mmCIF file of C-alpha atoms in Angstrom:
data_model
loop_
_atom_site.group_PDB
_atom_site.id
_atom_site.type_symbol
_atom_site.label_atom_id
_atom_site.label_comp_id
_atom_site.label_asym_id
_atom_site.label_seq_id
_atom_site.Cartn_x
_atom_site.Cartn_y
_atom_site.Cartn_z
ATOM 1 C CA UNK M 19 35.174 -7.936 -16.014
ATOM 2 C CA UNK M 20 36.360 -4.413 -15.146
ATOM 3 C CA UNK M 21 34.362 -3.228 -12.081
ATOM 4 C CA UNK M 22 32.969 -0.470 -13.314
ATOM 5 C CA UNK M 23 31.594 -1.608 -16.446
ATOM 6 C CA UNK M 24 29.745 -4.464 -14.038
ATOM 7 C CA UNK M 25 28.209 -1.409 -11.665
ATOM 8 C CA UNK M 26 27.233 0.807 -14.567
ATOM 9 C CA UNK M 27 25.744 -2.506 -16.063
ATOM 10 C CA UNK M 28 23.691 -3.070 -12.612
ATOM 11 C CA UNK M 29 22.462 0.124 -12.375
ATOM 12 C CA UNK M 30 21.049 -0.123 -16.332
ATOM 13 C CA UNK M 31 19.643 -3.049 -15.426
ATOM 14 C CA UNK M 32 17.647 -1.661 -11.913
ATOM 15 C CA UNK M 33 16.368 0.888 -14.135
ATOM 16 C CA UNK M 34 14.849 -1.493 -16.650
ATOM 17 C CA UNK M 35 13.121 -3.330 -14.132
ATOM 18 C CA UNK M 36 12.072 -0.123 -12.452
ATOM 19 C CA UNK M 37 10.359 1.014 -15.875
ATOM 20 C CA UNK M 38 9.053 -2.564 -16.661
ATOM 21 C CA UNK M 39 6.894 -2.050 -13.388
ATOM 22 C CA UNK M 40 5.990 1.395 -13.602
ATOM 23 C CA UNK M 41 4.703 0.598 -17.204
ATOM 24 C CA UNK M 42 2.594 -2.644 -15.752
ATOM 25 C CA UNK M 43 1.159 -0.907 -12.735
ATOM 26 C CA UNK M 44 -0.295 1.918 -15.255
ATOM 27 C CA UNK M 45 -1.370 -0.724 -17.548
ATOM 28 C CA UNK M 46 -3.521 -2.579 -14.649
ATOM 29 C CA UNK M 47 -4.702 0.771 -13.354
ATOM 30 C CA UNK M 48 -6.180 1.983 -17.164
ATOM 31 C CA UNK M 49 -7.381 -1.583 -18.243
ATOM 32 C CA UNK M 50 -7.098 -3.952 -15.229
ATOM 33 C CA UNK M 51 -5.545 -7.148 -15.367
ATOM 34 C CA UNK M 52 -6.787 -8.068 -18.271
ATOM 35 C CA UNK M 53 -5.284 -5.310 -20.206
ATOM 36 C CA UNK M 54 -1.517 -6.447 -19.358
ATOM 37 C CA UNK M 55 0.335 -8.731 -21.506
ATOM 38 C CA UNK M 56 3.767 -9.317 -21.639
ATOM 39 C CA UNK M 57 3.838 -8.328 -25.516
ATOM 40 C CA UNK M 58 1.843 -5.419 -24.636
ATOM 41 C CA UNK M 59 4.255 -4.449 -21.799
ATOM 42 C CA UNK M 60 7.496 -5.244 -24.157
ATOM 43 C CA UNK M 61 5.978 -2.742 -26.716
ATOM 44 C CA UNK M 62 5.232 0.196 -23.982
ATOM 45 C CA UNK M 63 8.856 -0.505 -22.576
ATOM 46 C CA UNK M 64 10.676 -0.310 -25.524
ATOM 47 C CA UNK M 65 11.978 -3.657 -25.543
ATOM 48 C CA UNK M 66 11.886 -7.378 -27.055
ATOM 49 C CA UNK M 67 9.037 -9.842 -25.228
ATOM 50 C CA UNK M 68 12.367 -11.837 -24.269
ATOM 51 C CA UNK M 69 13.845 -8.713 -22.384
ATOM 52 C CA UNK M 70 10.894 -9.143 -19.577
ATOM 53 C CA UNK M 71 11.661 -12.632 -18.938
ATOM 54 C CA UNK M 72 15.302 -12.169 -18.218
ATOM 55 C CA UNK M 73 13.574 -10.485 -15.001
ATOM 56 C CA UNK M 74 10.527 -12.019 -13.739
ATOM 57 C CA UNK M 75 9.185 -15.883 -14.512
ATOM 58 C CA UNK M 76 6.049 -14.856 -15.895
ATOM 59 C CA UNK M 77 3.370 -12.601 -15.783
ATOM 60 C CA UNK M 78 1.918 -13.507 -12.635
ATOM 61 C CA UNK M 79 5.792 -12.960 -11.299
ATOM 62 C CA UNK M 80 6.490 -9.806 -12.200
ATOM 63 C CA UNK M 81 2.578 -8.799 -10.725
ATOM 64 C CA UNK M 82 3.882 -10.277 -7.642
ATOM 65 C CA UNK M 83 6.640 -8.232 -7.341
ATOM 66 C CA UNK M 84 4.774 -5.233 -8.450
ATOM 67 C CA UNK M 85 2.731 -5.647 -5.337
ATOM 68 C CA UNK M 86 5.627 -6.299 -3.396
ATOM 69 C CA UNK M 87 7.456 -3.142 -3.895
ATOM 70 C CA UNK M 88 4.323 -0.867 -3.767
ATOM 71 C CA UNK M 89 3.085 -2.394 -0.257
ATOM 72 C CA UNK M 90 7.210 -1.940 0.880
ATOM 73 C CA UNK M 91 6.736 2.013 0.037
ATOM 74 C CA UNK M 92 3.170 2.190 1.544
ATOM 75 C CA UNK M 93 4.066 0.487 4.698
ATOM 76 C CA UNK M 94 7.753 2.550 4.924
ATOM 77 C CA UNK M 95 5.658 5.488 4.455
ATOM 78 C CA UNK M 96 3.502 5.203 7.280
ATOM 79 C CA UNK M 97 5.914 3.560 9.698
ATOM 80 C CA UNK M 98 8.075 6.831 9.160
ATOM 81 C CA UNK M 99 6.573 9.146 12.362
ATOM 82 C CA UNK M 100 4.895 5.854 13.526
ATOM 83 C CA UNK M 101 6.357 3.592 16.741
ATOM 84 C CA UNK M 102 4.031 0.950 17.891
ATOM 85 C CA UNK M 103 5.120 2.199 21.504
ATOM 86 C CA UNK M 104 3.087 4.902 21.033
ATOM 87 C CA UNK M 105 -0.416 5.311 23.149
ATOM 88 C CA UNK M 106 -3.392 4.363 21.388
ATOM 89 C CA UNK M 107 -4.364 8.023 20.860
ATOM 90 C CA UNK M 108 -1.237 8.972 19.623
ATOM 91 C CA UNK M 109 0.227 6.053 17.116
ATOM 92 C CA UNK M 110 -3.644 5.746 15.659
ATOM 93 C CA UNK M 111 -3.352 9.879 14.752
ATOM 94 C CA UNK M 112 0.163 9.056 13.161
ATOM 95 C CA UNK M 113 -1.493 6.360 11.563
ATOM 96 C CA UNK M 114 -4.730 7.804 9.805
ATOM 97 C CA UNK M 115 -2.416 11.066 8.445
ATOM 98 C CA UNK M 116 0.260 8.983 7.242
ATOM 99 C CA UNK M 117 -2.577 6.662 5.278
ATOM 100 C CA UNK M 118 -4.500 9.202 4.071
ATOM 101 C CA UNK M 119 -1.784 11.179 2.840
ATOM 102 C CA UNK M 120 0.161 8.570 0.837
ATOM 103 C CA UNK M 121 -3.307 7.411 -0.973
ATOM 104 C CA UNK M 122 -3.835 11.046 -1.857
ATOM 105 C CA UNK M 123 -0.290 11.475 -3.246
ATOM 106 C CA UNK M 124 0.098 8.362 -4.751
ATOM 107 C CA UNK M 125 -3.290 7.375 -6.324
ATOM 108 C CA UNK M 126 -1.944 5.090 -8.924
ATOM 109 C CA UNK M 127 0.506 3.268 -6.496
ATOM 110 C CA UNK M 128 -2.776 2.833 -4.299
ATOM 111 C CA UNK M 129 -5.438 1.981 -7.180
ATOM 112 C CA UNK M 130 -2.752 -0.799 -8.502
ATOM 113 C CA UNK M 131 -2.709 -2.652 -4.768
ATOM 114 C CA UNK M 132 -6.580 -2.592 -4.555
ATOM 115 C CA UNK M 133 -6.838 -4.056 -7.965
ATOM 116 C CA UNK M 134 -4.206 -6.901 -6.632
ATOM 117 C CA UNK M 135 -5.912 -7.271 -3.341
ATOM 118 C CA UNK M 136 -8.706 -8.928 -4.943
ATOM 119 C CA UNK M 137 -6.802 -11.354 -7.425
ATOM 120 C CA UNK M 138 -5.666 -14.649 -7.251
ATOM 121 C CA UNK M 139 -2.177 -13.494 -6.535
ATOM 122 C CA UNK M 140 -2.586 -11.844 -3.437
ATOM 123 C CA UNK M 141 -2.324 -15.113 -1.165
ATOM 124 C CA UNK M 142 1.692 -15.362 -2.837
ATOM 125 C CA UNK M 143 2.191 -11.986 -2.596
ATOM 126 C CA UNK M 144 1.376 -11.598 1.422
ATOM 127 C CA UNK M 145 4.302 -14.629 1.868
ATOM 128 C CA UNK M 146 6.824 -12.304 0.332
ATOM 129 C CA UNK M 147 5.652 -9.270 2.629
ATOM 130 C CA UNK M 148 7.756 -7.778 4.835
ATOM 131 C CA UNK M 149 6.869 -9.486 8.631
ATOM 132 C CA UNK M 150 8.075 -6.282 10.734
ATOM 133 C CA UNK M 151 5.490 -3.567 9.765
ATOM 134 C CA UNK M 152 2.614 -6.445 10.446
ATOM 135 C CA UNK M 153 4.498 -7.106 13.844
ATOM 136 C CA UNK M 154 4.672 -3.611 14.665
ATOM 137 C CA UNK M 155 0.979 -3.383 13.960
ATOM 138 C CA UNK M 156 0.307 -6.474 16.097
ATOM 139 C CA UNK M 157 2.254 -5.248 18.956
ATOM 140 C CA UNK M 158 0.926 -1.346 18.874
ATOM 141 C CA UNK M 159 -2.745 -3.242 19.279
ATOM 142 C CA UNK M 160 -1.550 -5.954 21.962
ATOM 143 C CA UNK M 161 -0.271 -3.361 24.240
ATOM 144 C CA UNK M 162 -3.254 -0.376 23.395
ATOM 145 C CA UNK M 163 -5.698 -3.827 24.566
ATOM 146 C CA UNK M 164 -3.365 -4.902 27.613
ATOM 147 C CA UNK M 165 -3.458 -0.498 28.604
ATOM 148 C CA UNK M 166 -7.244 -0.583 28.527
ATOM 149 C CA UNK M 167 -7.062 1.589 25.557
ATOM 150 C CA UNK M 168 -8.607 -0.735 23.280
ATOM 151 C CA UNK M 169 -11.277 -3.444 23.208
ATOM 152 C CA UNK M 170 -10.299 -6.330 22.575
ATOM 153 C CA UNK M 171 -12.282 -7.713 19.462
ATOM 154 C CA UNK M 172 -11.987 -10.119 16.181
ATOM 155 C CA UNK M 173 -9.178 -8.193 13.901
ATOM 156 C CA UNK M 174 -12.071 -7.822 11.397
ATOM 157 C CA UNK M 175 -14.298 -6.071 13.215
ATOM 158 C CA UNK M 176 -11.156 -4.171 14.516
ATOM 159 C CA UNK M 177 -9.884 -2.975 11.625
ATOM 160 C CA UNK M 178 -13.727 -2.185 9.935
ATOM 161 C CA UNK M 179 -14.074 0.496 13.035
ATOM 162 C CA UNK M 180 -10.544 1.771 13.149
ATOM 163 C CA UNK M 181 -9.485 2.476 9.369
ATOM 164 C CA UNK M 182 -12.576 1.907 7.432
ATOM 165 C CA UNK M 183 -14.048 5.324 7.941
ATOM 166 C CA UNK M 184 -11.158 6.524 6.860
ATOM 167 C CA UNK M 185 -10.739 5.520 3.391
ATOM 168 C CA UNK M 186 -14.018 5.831 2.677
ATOM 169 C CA UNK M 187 -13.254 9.703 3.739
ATOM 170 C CA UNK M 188 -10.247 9.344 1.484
ATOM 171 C CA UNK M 189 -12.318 7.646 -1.277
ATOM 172 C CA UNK M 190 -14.961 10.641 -1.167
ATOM 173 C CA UNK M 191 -11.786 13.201 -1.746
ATOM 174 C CA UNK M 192 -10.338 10.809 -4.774
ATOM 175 C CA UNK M 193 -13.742 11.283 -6.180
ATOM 176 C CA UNK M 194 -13.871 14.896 -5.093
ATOM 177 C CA UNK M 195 -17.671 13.754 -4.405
ATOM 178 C CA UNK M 196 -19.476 12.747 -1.536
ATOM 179 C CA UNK M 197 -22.348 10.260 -1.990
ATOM 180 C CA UNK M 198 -24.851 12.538 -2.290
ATOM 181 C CA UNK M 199 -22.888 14.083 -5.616
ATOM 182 C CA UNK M 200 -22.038 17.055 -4.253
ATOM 183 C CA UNK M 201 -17.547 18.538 -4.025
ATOM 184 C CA UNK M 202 -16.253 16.670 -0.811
ATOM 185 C CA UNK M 203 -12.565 17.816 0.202
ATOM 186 C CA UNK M 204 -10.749 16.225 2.647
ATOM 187 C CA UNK M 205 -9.688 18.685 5.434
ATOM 188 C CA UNK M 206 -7.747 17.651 8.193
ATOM 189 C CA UNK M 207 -10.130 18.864 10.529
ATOM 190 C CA UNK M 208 -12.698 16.556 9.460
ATOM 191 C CA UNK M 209 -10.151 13.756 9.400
ATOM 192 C CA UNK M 210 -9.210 14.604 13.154
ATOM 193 C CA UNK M 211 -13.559 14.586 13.649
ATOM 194 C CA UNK M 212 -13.885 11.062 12.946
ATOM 195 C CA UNK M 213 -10.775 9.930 14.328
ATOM 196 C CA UNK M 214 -12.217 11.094 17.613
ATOM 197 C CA UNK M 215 -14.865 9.392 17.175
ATOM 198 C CA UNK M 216 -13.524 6.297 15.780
ATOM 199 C CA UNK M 217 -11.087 6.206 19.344
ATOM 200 C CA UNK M 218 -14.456 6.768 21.438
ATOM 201 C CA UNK M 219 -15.666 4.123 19.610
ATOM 202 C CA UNK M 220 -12.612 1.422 20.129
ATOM 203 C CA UNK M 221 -12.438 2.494 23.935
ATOM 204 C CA UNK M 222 -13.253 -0.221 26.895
#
């Protein structure tokens, strides 16, 4: 086969599966899980049922690998400005500006993973995750702990204190309501706020 015919073929072929996905994930954010079908997706893609399964197993497949490549951008987001060498202080400010801001600019990317988090699938899905961004996570905590930066605590209760306030902050600005009803914005002065006294909170 002449070798550019097989590259321009490859390419075609990325960009299917690219659109298959993009399709699905806007599918599961309008109607949930329940609203995707493979003969639904076919017709929304432009292409025979057959087409779909040239690329993924099945349905719960290509869901799989949905998740897969959303969490790979989340996490490559926020690792970006982020080294888990970083003091306490520091990596945890990288940390709650690169979250917030990638939920906020990417709210169907974001509503598609919390959909998944709760399914069936998400067990599978974790296997295929990347293992560096959780060790780099694991190892920015281990030292913050072994500094006296950090108490040392069950990772639930951990990560309820140190990124639970905020996305609810974040979920308030999606909403553009707080839970009173009344406009909430997210201002990065109010983010900085709670940060301080989420670190307060986390210190020995």
């Amino acid at each position: 086969m002449n070798i550019h015919l097989f590259c321009v073929m490859r390419v075609r072929d990325e960009n299917k599966i690219e659109a298959l996905l993009a399709e699905a994930r806007k599918m599961v954010v309008e109607e949930g899980f329940d609203g995707l079908s493979m003969q639904k997706l076919a017709k929304a893609a432009g292409v025979s049922p057959a087409t779909i399964y040239i690329y993924f197993k099945d349905r719960d497949d290509l869901l799989i690998q949905l998740y897969k490549r959303e969490t790979d951008r989340f996490f490559e987001y926020i690792f970006r400005d982020f080294d888990p060498e970083m003091d306490f202080a520091t990596g945890m400010t990288v940390q709650w500006k690169s979250r917030a801001s990638y939920v906020i600019e990417n709210l169907d990317n974001t509503h598609f993973m919390e959909h998944f988090k709760y399914s069936h699938l998400h067990q599978k899905a974790m296997a295929l995750r990347d293992p560096k961004y959780a060790e780099g996570l694991k190892r920015f905590v281990r030292k913050a702990i072994d500094n006296k930066e950090l108490v040392e605590m069950p990772f639930e209760v951990y990560w309820s204190v140190a990124f639970a306030p905020l996305y609810n902050l974040v979920h308030y600005h999606k909403a553009g309501r707080n839970m009173a009803g009344d406009p909430f914005v997210l201002t990065d002065e109010m983010l900085l706020q709670t940060l301080s006294l989420v670190l307060k909170a986390l210190k020995p």
